[in-house]
Coordinates of C-alpha atoms in Angstrom, one line a residue:
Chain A
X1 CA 0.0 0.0 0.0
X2 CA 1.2 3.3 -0.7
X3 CA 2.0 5.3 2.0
X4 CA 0.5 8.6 0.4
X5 CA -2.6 6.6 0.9
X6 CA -2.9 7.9 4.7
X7 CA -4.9 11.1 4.8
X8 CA -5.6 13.7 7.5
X9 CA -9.5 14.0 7.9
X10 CA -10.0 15.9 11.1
X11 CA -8.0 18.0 13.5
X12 CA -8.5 19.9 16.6
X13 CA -6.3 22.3 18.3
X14 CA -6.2 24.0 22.2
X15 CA -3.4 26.3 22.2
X16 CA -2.7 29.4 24.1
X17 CA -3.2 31.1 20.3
X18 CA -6.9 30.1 20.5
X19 CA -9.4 27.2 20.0
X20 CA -9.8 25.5 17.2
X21 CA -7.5 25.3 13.6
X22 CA -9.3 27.9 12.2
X23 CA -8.8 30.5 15.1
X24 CA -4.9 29.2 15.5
X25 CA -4.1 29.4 11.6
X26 CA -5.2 33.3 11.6
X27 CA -3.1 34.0 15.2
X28 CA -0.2 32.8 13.3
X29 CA -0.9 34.9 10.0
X30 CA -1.2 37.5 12.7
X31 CA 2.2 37.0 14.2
X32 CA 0.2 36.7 17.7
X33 CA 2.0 35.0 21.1
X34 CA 0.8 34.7 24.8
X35 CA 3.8 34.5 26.6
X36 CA 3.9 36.0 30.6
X37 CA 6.2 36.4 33.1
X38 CA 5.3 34.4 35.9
X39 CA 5.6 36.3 39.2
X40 CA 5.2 33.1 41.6
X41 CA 8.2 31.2 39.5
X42 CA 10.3 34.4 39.5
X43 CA 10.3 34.1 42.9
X44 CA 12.3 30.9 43.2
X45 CA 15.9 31.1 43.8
X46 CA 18.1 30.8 40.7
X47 CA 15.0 30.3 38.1
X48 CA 16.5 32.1 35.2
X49 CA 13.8 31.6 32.5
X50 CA 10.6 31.9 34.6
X51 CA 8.3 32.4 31.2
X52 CA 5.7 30.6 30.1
X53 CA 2.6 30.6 27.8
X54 CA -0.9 29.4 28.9
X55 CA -4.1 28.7 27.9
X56 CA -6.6 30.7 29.8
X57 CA -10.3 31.5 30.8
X58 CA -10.5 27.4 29.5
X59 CA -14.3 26.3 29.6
X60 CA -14.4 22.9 31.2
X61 CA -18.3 22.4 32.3
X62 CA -19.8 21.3 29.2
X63 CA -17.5 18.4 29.8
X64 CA -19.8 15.7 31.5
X65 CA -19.5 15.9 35.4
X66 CA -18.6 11.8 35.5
X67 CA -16.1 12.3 32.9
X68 CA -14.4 15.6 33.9
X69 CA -14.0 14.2 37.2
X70 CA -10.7 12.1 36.5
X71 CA -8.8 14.8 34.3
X72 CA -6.4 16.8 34.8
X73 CA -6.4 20.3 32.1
X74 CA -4.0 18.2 29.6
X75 CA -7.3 16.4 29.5
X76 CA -9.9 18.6 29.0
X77 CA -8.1 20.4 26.5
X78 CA -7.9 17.2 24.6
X79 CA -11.3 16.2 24.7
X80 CA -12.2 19.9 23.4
X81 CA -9.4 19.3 20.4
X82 CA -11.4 15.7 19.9
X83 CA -14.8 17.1 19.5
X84 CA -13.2 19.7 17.0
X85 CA -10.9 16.6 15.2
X86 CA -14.2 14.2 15.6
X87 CA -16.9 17.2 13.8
X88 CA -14.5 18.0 11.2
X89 CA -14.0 14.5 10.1
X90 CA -17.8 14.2 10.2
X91 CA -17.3 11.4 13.0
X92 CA -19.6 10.9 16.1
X93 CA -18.3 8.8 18.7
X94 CA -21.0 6.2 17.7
X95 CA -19.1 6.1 14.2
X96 CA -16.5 4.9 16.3
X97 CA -17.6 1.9 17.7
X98 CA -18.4 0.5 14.1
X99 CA -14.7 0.8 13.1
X100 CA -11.5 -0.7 14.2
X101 CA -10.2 2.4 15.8
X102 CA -6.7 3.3 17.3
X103 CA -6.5 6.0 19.9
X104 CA -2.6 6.4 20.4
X105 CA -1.8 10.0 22.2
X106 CA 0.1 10.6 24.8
X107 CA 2.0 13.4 27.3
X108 CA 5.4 14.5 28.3
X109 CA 4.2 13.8 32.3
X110 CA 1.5 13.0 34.3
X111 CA -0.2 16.3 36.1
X112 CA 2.4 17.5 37.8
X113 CA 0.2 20.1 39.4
X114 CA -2.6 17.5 40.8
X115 CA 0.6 14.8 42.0
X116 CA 2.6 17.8 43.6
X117 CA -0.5 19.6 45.5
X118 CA -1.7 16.0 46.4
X119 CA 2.1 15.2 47.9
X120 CA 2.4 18.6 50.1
X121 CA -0.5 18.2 52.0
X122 CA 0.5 14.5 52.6
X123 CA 4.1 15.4 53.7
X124 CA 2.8 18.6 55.3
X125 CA 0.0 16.5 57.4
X126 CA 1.6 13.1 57.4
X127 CA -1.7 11.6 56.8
X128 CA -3.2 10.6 54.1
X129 CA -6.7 11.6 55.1
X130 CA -8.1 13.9 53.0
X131 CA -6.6 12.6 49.6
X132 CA -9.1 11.7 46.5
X133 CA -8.9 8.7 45.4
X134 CA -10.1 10.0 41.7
X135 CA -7.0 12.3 41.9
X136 CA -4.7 8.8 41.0
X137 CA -6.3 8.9 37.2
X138 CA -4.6 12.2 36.8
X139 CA -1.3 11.5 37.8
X140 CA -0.5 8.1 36.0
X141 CA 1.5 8.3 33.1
X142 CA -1.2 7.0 30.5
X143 CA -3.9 10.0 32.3
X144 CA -4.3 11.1 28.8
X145 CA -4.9 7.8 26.9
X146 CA -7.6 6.8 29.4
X147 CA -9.4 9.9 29.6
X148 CA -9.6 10.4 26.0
X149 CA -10.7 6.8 26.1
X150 CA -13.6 7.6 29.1
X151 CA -15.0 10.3 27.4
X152 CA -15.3 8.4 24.1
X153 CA -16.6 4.8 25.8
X154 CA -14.0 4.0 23.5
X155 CA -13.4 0.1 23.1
X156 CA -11.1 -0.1 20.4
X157 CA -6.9 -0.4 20.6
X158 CA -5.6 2.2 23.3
X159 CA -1.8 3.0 23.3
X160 CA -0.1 5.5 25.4
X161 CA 3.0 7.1 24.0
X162 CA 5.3 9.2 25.8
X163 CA 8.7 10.6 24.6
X164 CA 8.4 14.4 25.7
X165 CA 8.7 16.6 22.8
X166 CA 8.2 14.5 20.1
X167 CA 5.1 12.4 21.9
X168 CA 2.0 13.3 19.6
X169 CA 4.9 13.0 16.2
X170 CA 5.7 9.7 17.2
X171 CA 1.7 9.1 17.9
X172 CA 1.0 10.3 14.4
X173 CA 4.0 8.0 12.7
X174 CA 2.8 5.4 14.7
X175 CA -1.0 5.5 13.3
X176 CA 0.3 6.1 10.0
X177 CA 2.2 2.4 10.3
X178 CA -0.8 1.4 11.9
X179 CA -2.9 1.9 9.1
X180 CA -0.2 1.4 6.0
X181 CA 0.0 -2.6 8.0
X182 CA -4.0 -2.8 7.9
X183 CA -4.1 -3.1 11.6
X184 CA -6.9 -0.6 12.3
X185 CA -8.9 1.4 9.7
X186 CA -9.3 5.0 11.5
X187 CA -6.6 6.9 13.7
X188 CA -7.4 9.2 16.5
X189 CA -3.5 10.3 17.4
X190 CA -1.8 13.2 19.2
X191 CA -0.9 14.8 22.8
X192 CA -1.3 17.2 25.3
X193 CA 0.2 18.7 28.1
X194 CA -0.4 21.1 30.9
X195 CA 2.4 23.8 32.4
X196 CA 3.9 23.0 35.6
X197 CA 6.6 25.2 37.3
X198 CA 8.8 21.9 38.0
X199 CA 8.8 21.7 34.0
X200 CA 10.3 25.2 33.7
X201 CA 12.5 24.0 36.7
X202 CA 13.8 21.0 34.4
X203 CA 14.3 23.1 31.1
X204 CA 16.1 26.1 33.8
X205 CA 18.9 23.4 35.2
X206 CA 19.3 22.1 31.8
X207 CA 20.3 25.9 30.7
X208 CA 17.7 25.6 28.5
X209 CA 14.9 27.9 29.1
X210 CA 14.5 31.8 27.6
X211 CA 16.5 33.9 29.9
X212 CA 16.7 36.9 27.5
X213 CA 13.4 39.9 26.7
X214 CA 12.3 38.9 30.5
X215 CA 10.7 42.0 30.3
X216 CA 9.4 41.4 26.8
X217 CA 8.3 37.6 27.0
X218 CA 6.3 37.7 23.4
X219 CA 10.2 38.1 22.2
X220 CA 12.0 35.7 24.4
X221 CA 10.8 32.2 21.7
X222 CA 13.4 32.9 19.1
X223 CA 14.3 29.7 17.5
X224 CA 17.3 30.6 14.9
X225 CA 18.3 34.3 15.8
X226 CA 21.4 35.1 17.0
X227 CA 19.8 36.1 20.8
X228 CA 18.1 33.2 21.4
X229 CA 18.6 31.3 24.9
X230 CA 16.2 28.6 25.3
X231 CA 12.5 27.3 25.4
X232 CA 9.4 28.9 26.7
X233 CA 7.2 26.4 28.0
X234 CA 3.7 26.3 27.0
X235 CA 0.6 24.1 27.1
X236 CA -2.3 22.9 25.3
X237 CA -3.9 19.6 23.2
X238 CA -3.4 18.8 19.5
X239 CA -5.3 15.5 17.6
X240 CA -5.6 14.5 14.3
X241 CA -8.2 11.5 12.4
X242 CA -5.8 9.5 9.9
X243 CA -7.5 7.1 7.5
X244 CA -7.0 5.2 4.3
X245 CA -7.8 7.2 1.4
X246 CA -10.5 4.2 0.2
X247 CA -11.9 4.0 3.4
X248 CA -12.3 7.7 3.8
X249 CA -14.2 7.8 0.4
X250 CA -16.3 5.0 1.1
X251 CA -17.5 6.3 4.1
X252 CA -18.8 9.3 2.3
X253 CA -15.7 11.8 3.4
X254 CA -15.4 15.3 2.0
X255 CA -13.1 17.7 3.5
X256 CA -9.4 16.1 3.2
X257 CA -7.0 18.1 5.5
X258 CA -3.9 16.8 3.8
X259 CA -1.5 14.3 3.3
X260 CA 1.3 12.4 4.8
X261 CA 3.4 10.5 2.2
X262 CA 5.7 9.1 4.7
X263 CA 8.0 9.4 7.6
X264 CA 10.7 8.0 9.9
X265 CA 11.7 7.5 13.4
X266 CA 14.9 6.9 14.7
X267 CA 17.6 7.4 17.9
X268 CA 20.5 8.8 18.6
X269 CA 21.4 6.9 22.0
X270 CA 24.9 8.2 22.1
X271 CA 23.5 11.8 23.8
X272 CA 20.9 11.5 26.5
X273 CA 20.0 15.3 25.7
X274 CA 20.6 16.6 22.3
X275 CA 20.3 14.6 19.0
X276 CA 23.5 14.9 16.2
X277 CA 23.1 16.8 13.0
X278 CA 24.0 13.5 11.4
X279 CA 21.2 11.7 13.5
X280 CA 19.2 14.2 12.3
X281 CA 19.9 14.2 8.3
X282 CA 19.6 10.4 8.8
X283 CA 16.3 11.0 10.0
X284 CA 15.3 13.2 7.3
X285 CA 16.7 10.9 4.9
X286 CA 14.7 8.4 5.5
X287 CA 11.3 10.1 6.0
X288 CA 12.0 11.2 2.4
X289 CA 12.9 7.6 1.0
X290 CA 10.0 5.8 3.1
X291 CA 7.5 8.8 1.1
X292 CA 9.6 7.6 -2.5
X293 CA 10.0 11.9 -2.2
X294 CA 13.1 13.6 -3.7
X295 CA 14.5 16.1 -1.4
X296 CA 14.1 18.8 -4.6
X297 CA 10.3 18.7 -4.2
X298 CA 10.2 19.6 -0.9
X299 CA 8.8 22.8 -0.2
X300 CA 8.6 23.8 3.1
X301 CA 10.4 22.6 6.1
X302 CA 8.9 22.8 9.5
X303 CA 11.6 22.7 11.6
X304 CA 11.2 21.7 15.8
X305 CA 14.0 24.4 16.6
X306 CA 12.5 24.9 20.1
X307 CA 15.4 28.5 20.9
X308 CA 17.9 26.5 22.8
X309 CA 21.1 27.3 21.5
X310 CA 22.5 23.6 21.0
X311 CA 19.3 22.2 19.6
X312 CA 18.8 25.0 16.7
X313 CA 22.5 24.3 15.7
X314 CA 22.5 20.9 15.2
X315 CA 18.8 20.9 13.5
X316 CA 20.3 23.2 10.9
X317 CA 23.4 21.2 10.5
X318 CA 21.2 18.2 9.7
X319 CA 19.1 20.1 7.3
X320 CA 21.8 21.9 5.7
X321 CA 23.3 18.1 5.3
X322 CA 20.8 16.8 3.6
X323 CA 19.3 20.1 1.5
X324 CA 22.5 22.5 1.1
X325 CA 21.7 26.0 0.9
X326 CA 18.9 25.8 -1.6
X327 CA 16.8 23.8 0.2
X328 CA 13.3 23.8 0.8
X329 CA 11.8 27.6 2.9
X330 CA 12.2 26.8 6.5
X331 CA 10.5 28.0 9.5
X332 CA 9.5 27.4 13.5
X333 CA 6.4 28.0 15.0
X334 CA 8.0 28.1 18.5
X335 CA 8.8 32.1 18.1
X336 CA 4.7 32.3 18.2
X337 CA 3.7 29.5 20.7
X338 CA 7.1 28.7 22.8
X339 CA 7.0 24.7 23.4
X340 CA 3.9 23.1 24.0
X341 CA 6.4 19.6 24.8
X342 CA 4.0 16.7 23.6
X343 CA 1.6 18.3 21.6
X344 CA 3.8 20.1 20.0
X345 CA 4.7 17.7 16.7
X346 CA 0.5 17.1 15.8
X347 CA 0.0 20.9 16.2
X348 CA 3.0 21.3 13.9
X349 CA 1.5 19.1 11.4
X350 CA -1.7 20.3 11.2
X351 CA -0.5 24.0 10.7
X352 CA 2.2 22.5 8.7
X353 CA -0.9 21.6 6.5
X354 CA -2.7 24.4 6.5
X355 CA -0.3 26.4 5.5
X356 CA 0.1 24.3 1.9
X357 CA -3.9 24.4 2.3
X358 CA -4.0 28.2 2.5
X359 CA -0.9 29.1 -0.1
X360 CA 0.8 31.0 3.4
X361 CA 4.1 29.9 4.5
X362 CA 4.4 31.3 8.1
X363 CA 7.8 32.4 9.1
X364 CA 9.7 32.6 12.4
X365 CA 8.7 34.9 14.8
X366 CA 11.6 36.9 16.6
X367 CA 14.1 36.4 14.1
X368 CA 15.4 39.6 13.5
X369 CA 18.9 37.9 12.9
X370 CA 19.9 35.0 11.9
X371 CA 22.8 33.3 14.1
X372 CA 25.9 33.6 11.2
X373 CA 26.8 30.4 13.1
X374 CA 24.3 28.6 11.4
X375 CA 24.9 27.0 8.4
X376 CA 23.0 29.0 5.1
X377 CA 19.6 27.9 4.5
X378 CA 16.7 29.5 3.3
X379 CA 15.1 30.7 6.7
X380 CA 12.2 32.4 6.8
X381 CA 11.5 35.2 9.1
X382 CA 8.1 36.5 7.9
X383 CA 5.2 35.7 6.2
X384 CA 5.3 34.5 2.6
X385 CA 2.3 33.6 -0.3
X386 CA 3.9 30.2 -1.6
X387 CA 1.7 27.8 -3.3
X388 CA 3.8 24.8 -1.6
X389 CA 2.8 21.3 -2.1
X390 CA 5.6 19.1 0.1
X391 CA 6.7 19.9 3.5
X392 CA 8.5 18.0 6.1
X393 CA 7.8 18.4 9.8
X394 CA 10.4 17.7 12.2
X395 CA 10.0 16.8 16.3
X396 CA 12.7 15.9 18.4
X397 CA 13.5 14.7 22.0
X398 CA 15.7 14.2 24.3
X399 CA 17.5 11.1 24.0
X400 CA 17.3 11.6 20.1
X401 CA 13.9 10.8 20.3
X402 CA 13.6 12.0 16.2
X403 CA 10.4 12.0 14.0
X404 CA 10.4 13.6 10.4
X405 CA 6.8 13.6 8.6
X406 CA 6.3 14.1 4.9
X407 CA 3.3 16.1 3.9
X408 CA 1.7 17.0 1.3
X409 CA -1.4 18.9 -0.2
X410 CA -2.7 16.5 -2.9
X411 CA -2.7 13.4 -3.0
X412 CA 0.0 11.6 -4.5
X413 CA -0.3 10.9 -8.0
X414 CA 0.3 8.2 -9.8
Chain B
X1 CA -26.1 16.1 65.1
X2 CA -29.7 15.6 64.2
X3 CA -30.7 13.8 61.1
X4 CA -31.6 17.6 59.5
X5 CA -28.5 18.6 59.8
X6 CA -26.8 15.3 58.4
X7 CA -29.3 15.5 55.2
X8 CA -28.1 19.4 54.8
X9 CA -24.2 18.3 55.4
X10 CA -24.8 15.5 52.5
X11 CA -26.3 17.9 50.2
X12 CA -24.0 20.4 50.1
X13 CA -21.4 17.8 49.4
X14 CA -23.3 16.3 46.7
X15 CA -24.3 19.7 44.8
X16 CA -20.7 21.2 45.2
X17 CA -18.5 18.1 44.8
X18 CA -20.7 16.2 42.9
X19 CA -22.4 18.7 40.8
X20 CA -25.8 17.0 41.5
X21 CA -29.1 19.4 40.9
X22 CA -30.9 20.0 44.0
X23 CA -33.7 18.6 42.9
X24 CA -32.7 15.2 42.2
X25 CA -31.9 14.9 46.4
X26 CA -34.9 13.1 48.1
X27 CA -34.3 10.4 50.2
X28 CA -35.4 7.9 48.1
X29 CA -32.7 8.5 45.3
X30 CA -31.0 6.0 44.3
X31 CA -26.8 6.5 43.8
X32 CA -26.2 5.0 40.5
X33 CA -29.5 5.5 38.5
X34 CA -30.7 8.5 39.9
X35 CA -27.8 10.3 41.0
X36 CA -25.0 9.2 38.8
X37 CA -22.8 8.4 41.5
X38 CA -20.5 5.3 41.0
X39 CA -17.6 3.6 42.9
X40 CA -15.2 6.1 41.8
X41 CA -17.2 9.2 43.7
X42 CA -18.7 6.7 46.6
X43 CA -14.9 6.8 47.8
X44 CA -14.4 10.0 47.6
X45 CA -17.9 11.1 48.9
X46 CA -16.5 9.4 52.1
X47 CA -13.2 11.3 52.0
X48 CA -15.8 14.4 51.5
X49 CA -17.6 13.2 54.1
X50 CA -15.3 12.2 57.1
X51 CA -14.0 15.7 56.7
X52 CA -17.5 17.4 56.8
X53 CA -18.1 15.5 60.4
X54 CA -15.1 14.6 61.5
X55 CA -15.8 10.7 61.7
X56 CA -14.8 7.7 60.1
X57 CA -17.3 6.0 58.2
X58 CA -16.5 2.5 57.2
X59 CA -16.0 1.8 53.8
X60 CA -17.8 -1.6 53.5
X61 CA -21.0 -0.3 55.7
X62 CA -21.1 2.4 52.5
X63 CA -20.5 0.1 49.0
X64 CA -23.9 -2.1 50.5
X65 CA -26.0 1.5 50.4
X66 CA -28.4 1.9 47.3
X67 CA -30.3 5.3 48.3
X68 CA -29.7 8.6 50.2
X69 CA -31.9 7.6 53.1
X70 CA -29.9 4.7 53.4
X71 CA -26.6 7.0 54.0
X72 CA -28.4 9.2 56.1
X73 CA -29.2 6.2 58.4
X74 CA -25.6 4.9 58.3
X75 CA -23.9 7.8 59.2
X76 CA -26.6 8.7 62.3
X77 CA -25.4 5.1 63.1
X78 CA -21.7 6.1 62.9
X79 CA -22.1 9.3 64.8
X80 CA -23.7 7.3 67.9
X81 CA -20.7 4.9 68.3
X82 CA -17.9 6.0 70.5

């Protein structure tokens, strides 16, 4: 089966830019971000980078009582990204239970918010008393996959993924082998993740959170530029629907979101932190030979390039490795959003895509000027009209956790 | 504490924990059918609970109870032993 068989048929979207695709897409276009200085962090000794960008004034109450009861906000914001992914696709959770379905999603950590307030008051009183027992479905690791699963009385193949910031690209690679090996016939994947002060903590130690434009956070994301120092957390749920191409026509489907022709996964065990430019080129490399995609038709290139200083180096080595200068146009959405961590690779896709939908490349945010010790490439700091019909979408992790995702607009001819 | 005061406790639990209408709290309601309350909230109605009046309430005397009455009587029982 060809891989450029697997089409995107829904997506939803919960972002500190908005809710929804539509309302995300145009905050982009209008070079928005929602990043804050948080006072309570700031306060901590020897946080450098206390930044991050949330999603606020989130509606939870139309989410049924008995459901609601066991999430945590990664949660809710998923089931709200669902219901979009679910209505766009023309899917009712009854449509569901007719199909074989795989729900694979997944986050970077449980709720660090509900485990941490849960553990003070138990150290603070020691006692026990007092402690939810509901509170325990937040604060395992698969919280996600079995909430999303509650909420949709879902019965069909549940997998949990977790690999920090390349979770929900992993999730979509995986539903794309899922369906190329016939093993289910519709894919709900992607992540979510909520902002806790320990992850900020974690990025801070790991000298890798924004500690520049403190008093201008909406300029402190600035994968590529020459002052860039690190990641600014954020939060928020992304999910795609992935089907066959016959499938989705037989059941009567209309609106495809796009394509993916292909991808690939791979390691780079030698460095627990950062991946290798060569790691990464490999990676590249083979997302384009698994999609049967020469690197000349490649358009666009969304690239993960989270700020940090290491991480944006070595991502442009490895595309410089495998394109040269002349590559395809290549951008990062983390300038607008900062790092939403697990959702971060399925929101990249599904902007990814509608940008070759809409004919509008969006280009970095906050780069003014690109580090001259990157290698050339053709970076895009603003805005462009580009009719583009291939892009590749990279997510990485620590541990050389790498995923690289060909898209496309059209479906593949021939 | 008189059985008034019990009934008022439990309903303020189960309309601000539990997001149960007012309505729907007569005596006679049963947990799962007519209140929507399962396993999951029974134990935490009893964390909610043994904070509200500072007693223990057995667990097992509380997974045998079908209505509200039948809580009501259980923790007047509860509140009488030593």
């Amino acid at each position: 089966m060809l891989a450029g068989d697997v089409l995107v048929s829904g997506c939803g979207l919960v972002t500190p830019l908005g809710l929804g695709v539509e309302e995300n897409f145009l905050s982009l276009q209008q070079n928005r971000s929602h990043m804050k200085r948080i006072p309570e962090w700031a306060e901590l000794k020897g946080l450098e980078g206390p930044l991050a960008s949330v999603v606020e004034n989130f509606e939870e109450k139309w989410i049924p009582r008995a459901k609601r009861r066991t999430m945590s906000k990664m949660s809710m914001m998923a089931v709200k990204a669902l219901e979009e992914a679910l209505s766009a696709a023309g899917l009712s959770k009854e449509d569901l239970k007719g199909k074989r379905t795989l729900l694979v999603v997944g986050s970077t950590t449980c709720s660090l918010g509900t485990f941490s307030d849960s553990w003070k008051e138990v150290d603070r009183d020691q006692s026990v008393e007092g402690q939810l027992s509901s509170s325990m479905f937040k604060v395992m690791s698969h919280s996600l996959a079995l909430n999303l699963s509650s909420y949709l009385d879902f019965e069909g193949e549940l997998l949990s993924l977790s690999s920090a910031c390349s979770t929900s690209a992993q999730a979509v690679w995986v539903g794309c082998q899922y369906l190329r090996a016939g093993l289910c016939d519709l894919v709900i994947a992607g992540g979510a993740d909520e902002v806790h002060v320990s992850t900020c903590v974690a990025f801070d130690r790991a000298k890798a959170t924004a500690t520049n434009f403190q008093e201008d956070p909406n300029s402190a994301s600035r994968p590529f530029d020459r002052e860039r120092t690190g990641i600014v957390i954020a939060e928020g749920a992304a999910l795609v629907i992935l089907e066959r191409a016959k499938d989705f026509a037989e059941r009567g489907g209309k609106d495809v979101r796009g394509w993916i022709y292909g991808g690939a996964q791979s390691a780079y065990g030698p460095n627990l932190a950062n991946s290798s430019a060569a790691s990464i080129a490999g990676t590249l490399r083979q997302a384009l030979k698994d999609s049967g995609v020469s690197k000349e038709r490649i358009d666009y290139l969304n690239a993960h390039a989270t700020g940090t200083i290491l991480g944006d180096q070595l991502e442009a080595e490895g595309i410089f490795e495998v394109f040269g200068a002349d590559g395809p146009w290549i951008s990062s959405l983390k300038g607008h959003y900062g790092h939403l961590l697990a959702p971060c690779g399925a929101l990249e896709v599904i902007m990814t895509l509608e940008m070759l939908r809409q004919g509008n490349l969006i280009g970095t945010k906050n780069l003014k000027e690109l580090d001259p010790q990157l290698p050339k490439g053709r970076y895009l700091a603003e805005n462009k009209a580009v009719q583009a019909q291939l892009a590749l979408s990279n997510s990485f992790a620590m541990g050389g956790a790498n995923v690289s995702l060909v898209l496309g607009r059209e479906r593949r001819h021939g | 504490m008189d059985r008034g005061r019990i009934e008022a406790q439990v309903k303020d639990i189960l309309v601000e924990k539990f997001e149960i209408p007012e309505g729907k709290i007569k005596p006679g309601a049963r947990f799962k059918e007519d209140l929507g309350i399962d396993s999951i909230d029974g134990v935490d109605m009893i964390v909610y609970l043994e904070k509200s009046l500072g007693k223990k309430i057995p667990f097992t005397d509380l997974i045998k109870l079908q209505t509200l009455n039948d809580l009501y009587e259980t923790i007047e029982r509860a509140l009488k032993e030593p």
